[in-house]
Coordinates of C-alpha atoms and ligand atoms in Angstrom, one line a residue:
X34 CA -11.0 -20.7 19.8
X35 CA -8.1 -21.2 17.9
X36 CA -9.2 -20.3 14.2
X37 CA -10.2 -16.9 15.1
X38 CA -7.2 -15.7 12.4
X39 CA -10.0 -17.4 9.8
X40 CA -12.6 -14.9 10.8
X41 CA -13.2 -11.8 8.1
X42 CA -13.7 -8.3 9.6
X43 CA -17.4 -8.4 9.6
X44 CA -17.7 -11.5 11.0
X45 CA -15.1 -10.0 14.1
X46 CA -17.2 -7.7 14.5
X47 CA -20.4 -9.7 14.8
X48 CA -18.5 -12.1 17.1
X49 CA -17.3 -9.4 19.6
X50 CA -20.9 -7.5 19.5
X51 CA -22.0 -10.6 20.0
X52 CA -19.5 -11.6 23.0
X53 CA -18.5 -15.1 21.2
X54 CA -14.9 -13.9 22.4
X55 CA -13.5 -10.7 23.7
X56 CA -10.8 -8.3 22.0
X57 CA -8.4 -9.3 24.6
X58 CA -8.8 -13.8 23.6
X59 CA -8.6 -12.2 20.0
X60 CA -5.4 -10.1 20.2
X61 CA -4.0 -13.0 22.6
X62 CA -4.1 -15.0 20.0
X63 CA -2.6 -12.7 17.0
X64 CA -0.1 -11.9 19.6
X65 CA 0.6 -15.9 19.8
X66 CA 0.8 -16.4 16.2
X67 CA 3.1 -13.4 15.4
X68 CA 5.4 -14.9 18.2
X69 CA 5.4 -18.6 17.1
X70 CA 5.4 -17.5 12.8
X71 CA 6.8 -13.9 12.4
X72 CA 10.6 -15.5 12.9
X73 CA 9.9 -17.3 9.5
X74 CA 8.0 -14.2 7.6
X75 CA 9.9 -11.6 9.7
X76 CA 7.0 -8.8 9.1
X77 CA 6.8 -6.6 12.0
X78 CA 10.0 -4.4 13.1
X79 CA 8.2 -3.4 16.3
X80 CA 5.2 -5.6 18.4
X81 CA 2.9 -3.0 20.8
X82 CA 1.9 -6.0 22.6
X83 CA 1.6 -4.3 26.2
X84 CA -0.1 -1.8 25.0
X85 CA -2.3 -3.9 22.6
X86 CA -3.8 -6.0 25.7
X87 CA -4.2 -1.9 27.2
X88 CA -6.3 -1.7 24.3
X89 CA -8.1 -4.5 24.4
X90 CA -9.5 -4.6 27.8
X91 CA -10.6 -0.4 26.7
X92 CA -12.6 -2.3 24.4
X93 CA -13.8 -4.8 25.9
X94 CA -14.9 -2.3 28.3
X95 CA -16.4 -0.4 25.2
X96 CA -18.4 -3.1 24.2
X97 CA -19.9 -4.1 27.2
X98 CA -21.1 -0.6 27.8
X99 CA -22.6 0.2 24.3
X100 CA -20.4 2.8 23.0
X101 CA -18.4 0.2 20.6
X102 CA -18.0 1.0 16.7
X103 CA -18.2 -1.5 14.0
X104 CA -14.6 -2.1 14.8
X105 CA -13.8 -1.6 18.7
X106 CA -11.6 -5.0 19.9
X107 CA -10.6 -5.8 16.0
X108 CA -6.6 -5.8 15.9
X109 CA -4.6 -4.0 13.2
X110 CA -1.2 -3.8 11.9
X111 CA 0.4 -0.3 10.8
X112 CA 3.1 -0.2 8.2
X113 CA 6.2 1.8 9.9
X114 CA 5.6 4.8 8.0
X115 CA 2.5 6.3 9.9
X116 CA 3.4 7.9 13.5
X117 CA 3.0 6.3 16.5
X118 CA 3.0 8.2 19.3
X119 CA 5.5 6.7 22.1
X120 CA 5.7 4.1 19.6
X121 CA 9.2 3.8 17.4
X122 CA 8.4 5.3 13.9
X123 CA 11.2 4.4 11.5
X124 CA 10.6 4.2 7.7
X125 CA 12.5 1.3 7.4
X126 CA 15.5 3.3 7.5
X127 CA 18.9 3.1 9.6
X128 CA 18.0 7.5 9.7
X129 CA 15.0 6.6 11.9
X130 CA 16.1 3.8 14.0
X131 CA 15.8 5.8 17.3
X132 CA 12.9 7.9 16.2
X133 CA 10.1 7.6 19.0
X134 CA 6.9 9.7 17.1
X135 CA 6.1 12.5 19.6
X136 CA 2.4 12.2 17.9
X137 CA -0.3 10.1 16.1
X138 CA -0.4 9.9 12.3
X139 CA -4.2 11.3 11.6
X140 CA -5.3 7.5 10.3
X141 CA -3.4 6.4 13.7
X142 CA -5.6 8.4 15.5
X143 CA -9.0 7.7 13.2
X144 CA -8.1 3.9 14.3
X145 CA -7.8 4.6 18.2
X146 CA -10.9 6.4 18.0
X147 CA -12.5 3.8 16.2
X148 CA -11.3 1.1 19.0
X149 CA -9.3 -0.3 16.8
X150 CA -6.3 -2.3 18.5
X151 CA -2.4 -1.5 17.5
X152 CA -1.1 -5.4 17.6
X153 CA 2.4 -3.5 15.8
X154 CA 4.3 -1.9 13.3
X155 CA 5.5 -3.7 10.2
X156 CA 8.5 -3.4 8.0
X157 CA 8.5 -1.9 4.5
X158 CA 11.5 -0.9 1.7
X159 CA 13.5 2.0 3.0
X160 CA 11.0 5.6 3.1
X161 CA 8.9 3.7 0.8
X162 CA 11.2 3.4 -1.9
X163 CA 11.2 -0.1 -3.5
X164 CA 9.2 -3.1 -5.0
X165 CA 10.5 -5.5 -2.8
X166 CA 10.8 -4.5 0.8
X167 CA 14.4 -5.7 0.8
X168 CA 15.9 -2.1 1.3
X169 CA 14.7 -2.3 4.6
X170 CA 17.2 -1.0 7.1
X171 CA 15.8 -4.3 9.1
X172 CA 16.4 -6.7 6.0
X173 CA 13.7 -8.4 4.2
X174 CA 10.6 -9.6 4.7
X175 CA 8.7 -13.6 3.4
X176 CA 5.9 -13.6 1.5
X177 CA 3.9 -16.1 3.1
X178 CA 3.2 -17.8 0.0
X179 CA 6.9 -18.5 -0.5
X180 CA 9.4 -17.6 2.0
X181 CA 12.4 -17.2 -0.6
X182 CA 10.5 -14.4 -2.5
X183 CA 9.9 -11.4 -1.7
X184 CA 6.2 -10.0 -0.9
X185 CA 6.2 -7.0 -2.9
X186 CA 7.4 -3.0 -2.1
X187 CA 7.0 -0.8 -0.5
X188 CA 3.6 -1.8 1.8
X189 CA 5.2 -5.9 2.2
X190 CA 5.5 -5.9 5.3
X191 CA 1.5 -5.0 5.4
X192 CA 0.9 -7.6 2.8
X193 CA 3.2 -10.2 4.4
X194 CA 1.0 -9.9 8.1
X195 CA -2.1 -10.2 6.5
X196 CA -1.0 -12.9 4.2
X197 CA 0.6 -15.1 7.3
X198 CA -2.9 -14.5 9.4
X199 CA -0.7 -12.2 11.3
X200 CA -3.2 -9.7 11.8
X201 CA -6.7 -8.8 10.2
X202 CA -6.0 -6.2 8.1
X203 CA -3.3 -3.5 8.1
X204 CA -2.5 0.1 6.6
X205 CA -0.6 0.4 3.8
X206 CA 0.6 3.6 1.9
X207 CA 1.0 4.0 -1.9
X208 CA 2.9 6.1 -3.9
X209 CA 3.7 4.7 -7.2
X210 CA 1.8 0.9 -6.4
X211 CA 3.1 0.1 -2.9
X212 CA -0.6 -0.9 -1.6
X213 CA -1.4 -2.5 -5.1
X214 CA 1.8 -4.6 -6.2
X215 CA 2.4 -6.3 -2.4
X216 CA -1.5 -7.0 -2.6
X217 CA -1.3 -8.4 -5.9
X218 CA 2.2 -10.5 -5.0
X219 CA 0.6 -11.9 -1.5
X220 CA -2.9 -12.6 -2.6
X221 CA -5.2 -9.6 -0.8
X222 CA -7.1 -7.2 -2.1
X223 CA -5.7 -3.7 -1.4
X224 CA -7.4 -0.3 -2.6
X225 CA -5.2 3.1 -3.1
X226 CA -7.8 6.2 -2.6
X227 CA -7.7 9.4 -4.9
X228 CA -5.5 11.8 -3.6
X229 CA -6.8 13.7 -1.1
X230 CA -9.8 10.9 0.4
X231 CA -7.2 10.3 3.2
X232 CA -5.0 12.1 5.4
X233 CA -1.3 12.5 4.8
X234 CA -0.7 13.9 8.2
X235 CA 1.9 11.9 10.3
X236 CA 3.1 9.9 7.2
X237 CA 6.8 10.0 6.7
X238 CA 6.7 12.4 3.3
X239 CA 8.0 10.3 0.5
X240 CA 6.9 12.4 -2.7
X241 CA 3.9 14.8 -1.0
X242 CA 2.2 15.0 -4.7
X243 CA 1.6 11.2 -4.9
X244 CA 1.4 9.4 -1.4
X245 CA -1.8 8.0 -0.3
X246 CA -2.9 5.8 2.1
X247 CA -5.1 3.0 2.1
X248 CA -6.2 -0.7 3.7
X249 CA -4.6 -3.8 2.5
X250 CA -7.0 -6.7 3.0
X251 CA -8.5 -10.2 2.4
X252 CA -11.3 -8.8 0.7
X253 CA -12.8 -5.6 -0.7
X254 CA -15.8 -6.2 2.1
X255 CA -12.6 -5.9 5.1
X256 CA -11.0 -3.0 2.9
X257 CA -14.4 -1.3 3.0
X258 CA -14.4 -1.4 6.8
X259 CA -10.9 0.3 7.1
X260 CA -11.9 2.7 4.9
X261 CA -15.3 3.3 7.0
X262 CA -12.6 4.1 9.6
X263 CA -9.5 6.3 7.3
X264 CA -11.2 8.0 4.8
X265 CA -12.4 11.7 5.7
X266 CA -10.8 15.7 5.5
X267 CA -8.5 16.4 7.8
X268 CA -7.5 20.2 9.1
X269 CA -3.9 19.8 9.6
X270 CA -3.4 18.0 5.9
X271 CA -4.3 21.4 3.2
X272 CA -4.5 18.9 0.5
X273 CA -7.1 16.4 2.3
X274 CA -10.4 17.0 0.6
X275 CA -13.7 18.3 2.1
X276 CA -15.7 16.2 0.6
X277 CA -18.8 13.7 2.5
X278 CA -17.6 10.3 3.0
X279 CA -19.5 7.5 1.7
X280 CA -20.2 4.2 3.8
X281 CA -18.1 1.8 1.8
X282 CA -19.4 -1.1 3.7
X283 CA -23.5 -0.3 3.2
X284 CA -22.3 0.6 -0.4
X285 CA -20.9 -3.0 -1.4
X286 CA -23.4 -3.7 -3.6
X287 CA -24.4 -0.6 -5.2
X288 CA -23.0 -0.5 -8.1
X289 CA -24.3 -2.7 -10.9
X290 CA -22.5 -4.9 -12.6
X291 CA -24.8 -5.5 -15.8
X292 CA -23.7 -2.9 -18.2
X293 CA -20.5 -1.6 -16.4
X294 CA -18.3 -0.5 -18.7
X295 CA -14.5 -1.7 -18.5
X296 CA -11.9 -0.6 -20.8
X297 CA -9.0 -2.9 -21.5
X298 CA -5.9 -0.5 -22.7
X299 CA -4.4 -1.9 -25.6
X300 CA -1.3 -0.4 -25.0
X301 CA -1.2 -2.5 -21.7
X302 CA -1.4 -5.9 -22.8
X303 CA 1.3 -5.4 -25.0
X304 CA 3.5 -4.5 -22.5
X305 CA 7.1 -6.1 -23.5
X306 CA 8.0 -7.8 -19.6
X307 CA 4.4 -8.8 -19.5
X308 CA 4.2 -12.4 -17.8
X309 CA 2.4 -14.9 -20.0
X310 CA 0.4 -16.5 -16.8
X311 CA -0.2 -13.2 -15.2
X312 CA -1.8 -12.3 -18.6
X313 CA -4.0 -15.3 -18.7
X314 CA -5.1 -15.1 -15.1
X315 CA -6.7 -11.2 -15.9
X316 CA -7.7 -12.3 -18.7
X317 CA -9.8 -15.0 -17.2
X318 CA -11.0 -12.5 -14.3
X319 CA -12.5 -10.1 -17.0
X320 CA -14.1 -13.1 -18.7
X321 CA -15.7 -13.4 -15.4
X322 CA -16.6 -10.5 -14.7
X323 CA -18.1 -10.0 -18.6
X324 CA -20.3 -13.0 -17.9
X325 CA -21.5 -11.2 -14.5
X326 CA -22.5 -8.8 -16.9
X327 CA -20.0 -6.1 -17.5
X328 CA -18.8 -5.3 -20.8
X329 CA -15.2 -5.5 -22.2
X330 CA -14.1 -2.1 -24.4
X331 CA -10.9 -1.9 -25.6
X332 CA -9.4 1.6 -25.2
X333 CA -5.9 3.3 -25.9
X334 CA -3.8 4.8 -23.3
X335 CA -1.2 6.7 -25.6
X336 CA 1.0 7.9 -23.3
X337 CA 1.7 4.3 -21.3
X338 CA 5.5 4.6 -22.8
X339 CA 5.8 8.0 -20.4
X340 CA 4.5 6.4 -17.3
X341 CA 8.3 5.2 -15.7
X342 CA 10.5 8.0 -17.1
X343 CA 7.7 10.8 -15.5
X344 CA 7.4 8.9 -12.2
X345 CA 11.3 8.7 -12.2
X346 CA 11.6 12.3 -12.6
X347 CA 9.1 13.5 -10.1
X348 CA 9.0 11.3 -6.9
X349 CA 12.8 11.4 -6.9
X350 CA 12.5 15.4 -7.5
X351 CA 10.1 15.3 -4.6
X352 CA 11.6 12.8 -2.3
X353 CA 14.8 15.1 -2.4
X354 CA 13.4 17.7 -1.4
X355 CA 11.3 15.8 1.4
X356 CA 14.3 13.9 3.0
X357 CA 16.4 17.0 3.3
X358 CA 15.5 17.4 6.4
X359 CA 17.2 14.7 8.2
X360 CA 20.4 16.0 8.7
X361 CA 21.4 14.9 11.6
X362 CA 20.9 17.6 13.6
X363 CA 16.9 17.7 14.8
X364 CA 16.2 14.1 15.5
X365 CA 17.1 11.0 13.4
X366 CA 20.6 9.4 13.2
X367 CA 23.7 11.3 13.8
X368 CA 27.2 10.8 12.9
X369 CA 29.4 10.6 15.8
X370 CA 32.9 12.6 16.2
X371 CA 32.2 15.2 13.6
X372 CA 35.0 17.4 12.7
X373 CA 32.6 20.6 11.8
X374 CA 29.1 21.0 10.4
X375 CA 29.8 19.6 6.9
X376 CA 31.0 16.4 7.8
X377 CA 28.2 15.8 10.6
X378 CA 25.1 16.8 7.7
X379 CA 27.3 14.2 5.1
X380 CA 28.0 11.7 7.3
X381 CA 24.6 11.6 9.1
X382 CA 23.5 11.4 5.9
X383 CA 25.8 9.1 4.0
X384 CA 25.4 6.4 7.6
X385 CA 22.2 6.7 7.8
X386 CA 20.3 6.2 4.3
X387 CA 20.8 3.3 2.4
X388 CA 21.8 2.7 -1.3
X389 CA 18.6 3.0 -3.4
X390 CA 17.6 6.4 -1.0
X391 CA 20.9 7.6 -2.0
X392 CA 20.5 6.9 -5.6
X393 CA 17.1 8.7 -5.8
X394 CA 18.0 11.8 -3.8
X395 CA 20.8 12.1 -6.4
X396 CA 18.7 12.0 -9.0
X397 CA 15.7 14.1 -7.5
X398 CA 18.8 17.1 -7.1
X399 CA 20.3 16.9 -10.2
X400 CA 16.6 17.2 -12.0
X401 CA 15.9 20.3 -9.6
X402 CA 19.4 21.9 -9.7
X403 CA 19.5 25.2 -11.3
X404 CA 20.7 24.3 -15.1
X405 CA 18.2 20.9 -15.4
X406 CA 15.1 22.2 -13.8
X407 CA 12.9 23.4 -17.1
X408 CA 14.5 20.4 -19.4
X409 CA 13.8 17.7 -16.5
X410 CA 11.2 18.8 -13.6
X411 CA 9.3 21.0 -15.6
X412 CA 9.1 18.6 -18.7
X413 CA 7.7 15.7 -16.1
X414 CA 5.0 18.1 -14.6
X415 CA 4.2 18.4 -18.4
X416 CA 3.9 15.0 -19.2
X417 CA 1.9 14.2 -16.2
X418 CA -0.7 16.8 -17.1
X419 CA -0.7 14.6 -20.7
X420 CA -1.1 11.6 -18.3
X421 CA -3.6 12.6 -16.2
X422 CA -5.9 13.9 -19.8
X423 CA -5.3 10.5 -21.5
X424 CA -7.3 8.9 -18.7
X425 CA -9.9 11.4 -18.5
X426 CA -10.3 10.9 -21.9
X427 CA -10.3 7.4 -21.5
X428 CA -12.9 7.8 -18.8
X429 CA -15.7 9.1 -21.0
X430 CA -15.6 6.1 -22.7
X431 CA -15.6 3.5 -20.0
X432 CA -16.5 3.4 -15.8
X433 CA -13.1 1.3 -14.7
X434 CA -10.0 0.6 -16.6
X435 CA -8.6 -3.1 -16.0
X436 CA -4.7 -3.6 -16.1
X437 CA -2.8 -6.0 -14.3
X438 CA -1.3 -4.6 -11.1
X439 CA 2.6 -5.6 -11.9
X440 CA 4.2 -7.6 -15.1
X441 CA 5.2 -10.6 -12.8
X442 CA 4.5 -12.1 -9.7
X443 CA 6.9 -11.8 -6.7
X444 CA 10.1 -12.0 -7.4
X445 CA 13.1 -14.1 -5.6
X446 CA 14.8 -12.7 -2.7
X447 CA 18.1 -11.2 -3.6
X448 CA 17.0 -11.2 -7.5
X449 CA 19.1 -8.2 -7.5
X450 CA 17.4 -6.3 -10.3
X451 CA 19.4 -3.8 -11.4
X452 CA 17.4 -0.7 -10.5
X453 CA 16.4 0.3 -13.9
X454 CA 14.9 -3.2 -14.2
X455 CA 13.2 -2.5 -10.6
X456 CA 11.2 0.8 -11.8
X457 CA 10.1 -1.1 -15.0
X458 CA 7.6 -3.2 -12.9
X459 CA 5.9 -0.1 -11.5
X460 CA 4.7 0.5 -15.2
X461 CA 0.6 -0.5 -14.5
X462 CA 0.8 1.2 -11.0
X463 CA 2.4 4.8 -11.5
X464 CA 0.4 6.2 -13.6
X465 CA -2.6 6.6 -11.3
X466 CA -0.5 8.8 -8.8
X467 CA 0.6 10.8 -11.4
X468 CA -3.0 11.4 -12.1
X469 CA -3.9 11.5 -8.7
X470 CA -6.8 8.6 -9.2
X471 CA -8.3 5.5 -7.1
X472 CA -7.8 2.0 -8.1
X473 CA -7.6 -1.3 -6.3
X474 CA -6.0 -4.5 -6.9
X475 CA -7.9 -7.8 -6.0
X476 CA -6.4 -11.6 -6.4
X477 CA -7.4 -13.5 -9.3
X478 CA -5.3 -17.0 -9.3
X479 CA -2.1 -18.2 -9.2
X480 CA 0.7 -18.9 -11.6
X481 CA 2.7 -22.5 -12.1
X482 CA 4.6 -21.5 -9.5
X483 CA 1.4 -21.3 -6.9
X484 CA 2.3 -17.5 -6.9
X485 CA -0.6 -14.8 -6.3
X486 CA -1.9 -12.4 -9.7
X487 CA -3.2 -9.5 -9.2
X488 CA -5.7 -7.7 -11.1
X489 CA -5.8 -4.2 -11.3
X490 CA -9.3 -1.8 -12.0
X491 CA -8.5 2.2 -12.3
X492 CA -11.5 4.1 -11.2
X493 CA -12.5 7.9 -11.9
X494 CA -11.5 10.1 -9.1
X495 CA -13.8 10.0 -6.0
X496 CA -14.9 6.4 -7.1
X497 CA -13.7 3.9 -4.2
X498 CA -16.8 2.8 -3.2
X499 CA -17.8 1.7 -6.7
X500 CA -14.4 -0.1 -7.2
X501 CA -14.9 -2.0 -3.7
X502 CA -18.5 -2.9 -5.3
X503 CA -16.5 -4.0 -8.5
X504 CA -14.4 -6.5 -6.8
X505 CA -16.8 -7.2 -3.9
X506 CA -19.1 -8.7 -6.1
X507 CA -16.7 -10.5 -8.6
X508 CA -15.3 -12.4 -4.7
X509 CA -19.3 -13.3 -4.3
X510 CA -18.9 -15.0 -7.4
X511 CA -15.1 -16.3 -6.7
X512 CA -13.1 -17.6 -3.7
X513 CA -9.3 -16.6 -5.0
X514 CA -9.6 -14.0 -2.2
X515 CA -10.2 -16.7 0.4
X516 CA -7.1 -19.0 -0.2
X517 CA -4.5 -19.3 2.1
X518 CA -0.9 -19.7 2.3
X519 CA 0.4 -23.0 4.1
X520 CA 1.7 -20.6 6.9
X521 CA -1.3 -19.2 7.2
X522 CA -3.0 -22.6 7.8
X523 CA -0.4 -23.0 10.6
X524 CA -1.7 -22.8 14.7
X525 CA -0.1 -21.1 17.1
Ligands
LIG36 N1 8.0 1.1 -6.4 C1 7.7 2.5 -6.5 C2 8.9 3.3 -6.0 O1 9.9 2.7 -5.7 C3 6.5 2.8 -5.6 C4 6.8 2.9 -4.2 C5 5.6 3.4 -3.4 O2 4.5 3.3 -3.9 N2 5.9 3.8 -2.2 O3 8.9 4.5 -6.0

């Protein structure tokens, strides 16, 4: 079969229950099309394929003796941040480069023990820091829809594979929008869980108070099946929650659409860098989805102004703290020739992170050092708390909140934003780590430039499943979730 990159993840999993092809013709094939198209889109820093066909044939085995899950044979892709055991781990980062991951991230593991198959690891912006995947210590990565623009930061390389048909689905982690923003920029639907429905364990620490992970996808149907397999509490992380799982997948269609309540946030559509055909495209998808019966209620968001300075303050502030371990000494990149101590923790350090890691460990000190603390760190946690009330507030009104997922759609390679520009496209994403919330982002058109939009919907916390309903339903109704770049359209 040579169209098996066309299949979604349920119908995979029909077709190897069903023996219409085995996991190893499947991953064969992905590991064909990632040979012949990944030069152009330049997605994965590392391909497992030896130990992917390994896999395959376990479960092929699997499924031939009955004890196969939903997902046993399906291939996946994991964004360079979750640890792979034997595997190289790096974080996009020069500091990483020789890191071989002693140990499985937990949603690593929750995949192996699902039968899920490892086709690779894919690149993303340095430690997860970025909107554009260009910080990348292994340089930047296509978005299949235009290979001179960028797919989106920090998960692009997740959104790029997916994108390109270069695997089925992939993990993607999301501090401040990094599943969202590459979904929305390449087209997929991609859902960021409350904080604390999956396991941080084994996920290179970017800022510990926001990071979640989650599955970036054609479809909210595919996300649900990743989810089926990631969501969960988890022993060795203390702030995973112990809380029962839902089945996303049997819960697709459970929510009603007629009389859903969606708030529309003033204060976001007046947002100053606000793209005129991004605005028209959500604005048409919550047309749709009123006339599928929801109903459209404008809200306010007061504190939308805080949303970049906060996140500025507190990921840095956290990140500083995180990344001081790599100092050159335990594992990681070190300096050669040093002349005593000092000069091997600066210059490990100075070699081995890049310019925008730099920048924000700089910052993140200087708002934790001694004199700065209470007027900078303190005042952030503050303003959160503020952040996190306004949607509370907002959600007593209304079930979802509706935003678009970024301003624009993907920008050029090489753009160079200045940074300040950079964090001002995070506006419609970083407010839901602050507050610790779900929300998803599913495609919705295209601009003039043929260029994906996202729309974003904010759920309550502990709400995935209805926010996979949400969009599952509104791509029964629409097919913007089923178009395909040109490279995608490509054979191996
Ligand atoms: N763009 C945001 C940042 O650079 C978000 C990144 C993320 O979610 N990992 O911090």
């Amino acid at each position: 079969m040579t169209d098996l990159h066309r299949l979604s993840i349920r119908e995979l999993s029909e077709g190897l229950a069903g023996a219409k092809f085995s996991s190893r013709e499947l991953t064969e094939h992905y590991l064909k099309r990632i040979a012949k198209l990944d030069t152009q889109v330049k997605s994965y820093v590392t391909v497992t394929a030896e130990q992917a066909l390994v896999q395959a044939d376990a479960a092929d085995a699997a499924i031939k003796a009955g004890t196969a899950t939903a997902l046993t044979g399906v291939p996946i892709a994991h964004k360079d941040i979750f640890c792979t055991q034997g595997i190289k781990t790096s974080a996009g980062s020069k500091m990483l480069d020789n890191f071989i991951s002693p140990y499985d991230a937990t949603v690593v593991a929750q995949g192996k023990t699902a039968g899920l198959v490892t086709l690779g690891k894919v690149n993303m912006d340095e430690f997860a820091m970025g909107s554009t995947s260009e910080s990348s210590f292994y340089g930047a990565t296509k978005n299949p829809w235009a290979l001179d623009h960028v797919p989106g930061g920090s998960s692009g390389g997740s959104a790029a594979v997916v994108a390109a048909d270069l695997a089925p689905f992939a993990t993607g982690t999301d501090t401040g929008g990094s599943i969202r923003q590459p979904a929305s920029f390449c087209g997929l639907t991609g859902l960021k869980p409350t904080y604390g429905r999956v396991s941080r364990y084994g996920i290179i620490a970017y800022a510990s108070s926001l990071d979640q992970a989650g599955p970036m996808a054609r479809s909210a149907e595919d996300c649900a099946y990743l989810m089926n397999v990631m969501a969960g509490h988890d022993a060795k992380d203390s702030t995973s929650m112990d809380k029962a799982v839902e089945d996303y997948v049997a819960n697709l269609n459970a929510t009603a659409l007629k009389g859903l309540r969606i708030g529309i946030p003033k204060q976001y559509f007046n947002v100053a860098g606000l793209d005129a055909a991004v605005k028209a495209r959500v604005e048409e998808s919550l047309k749709k989805l009123e006339e599928l019966g929801a109903v459209l209620v404008e809200i306010d968001l007061n504190m939308t102004e805080s949303y970049v300075p906060t996140y500025y303050l507190i990921a840095p502030a956290e990140a500083s703290s995180n990344l001081s371990r790599y100092d050159g000494v335990r594992y990681g990149y070190r300096a050669e020739n040093p002349q005593d101590i000092l000069d091997l923790y600066k210059r490990s350090r100075s070699e081995g992170f890049g310019a925008e890691v730099q920048r924000r460990i700089l910052i993140g000190t200087y708002a934790l050092s001694a004199g700065y603390y209470d007027a900078y760190y303190v005042k952030a946690q503050k303003v959160r708390r503020l952040i996190q009330q306004d949607f509370l507030k907002a959600f007593e009104q209304v079930d979802v909140i509706a935003a678009p997922t970024a301003p624009t759609t993907a920008y050029k390679i090489g753009a160079s934003l200045d940074p300040v520009e950079m964090y001002l496209g995070d506006i419609y994403t970083i407010a839901v780590n602050l507050a610790g919330l779900p929300a998803i982002s599913a495609p919705v058109g295209f601009d003039q430039d043929n260029l994906p939009v996202g729309l974003q919907l904010i759920g309550n916390y502990w709400s995935e499943s209805q926010l996979l309903s949400v969009v599952h339903q509104y791509q029964q109704a629409t097919d913007w979730h089923s178009k395909r770049a040109a490279i995608a359209e490509e054979n191996a």
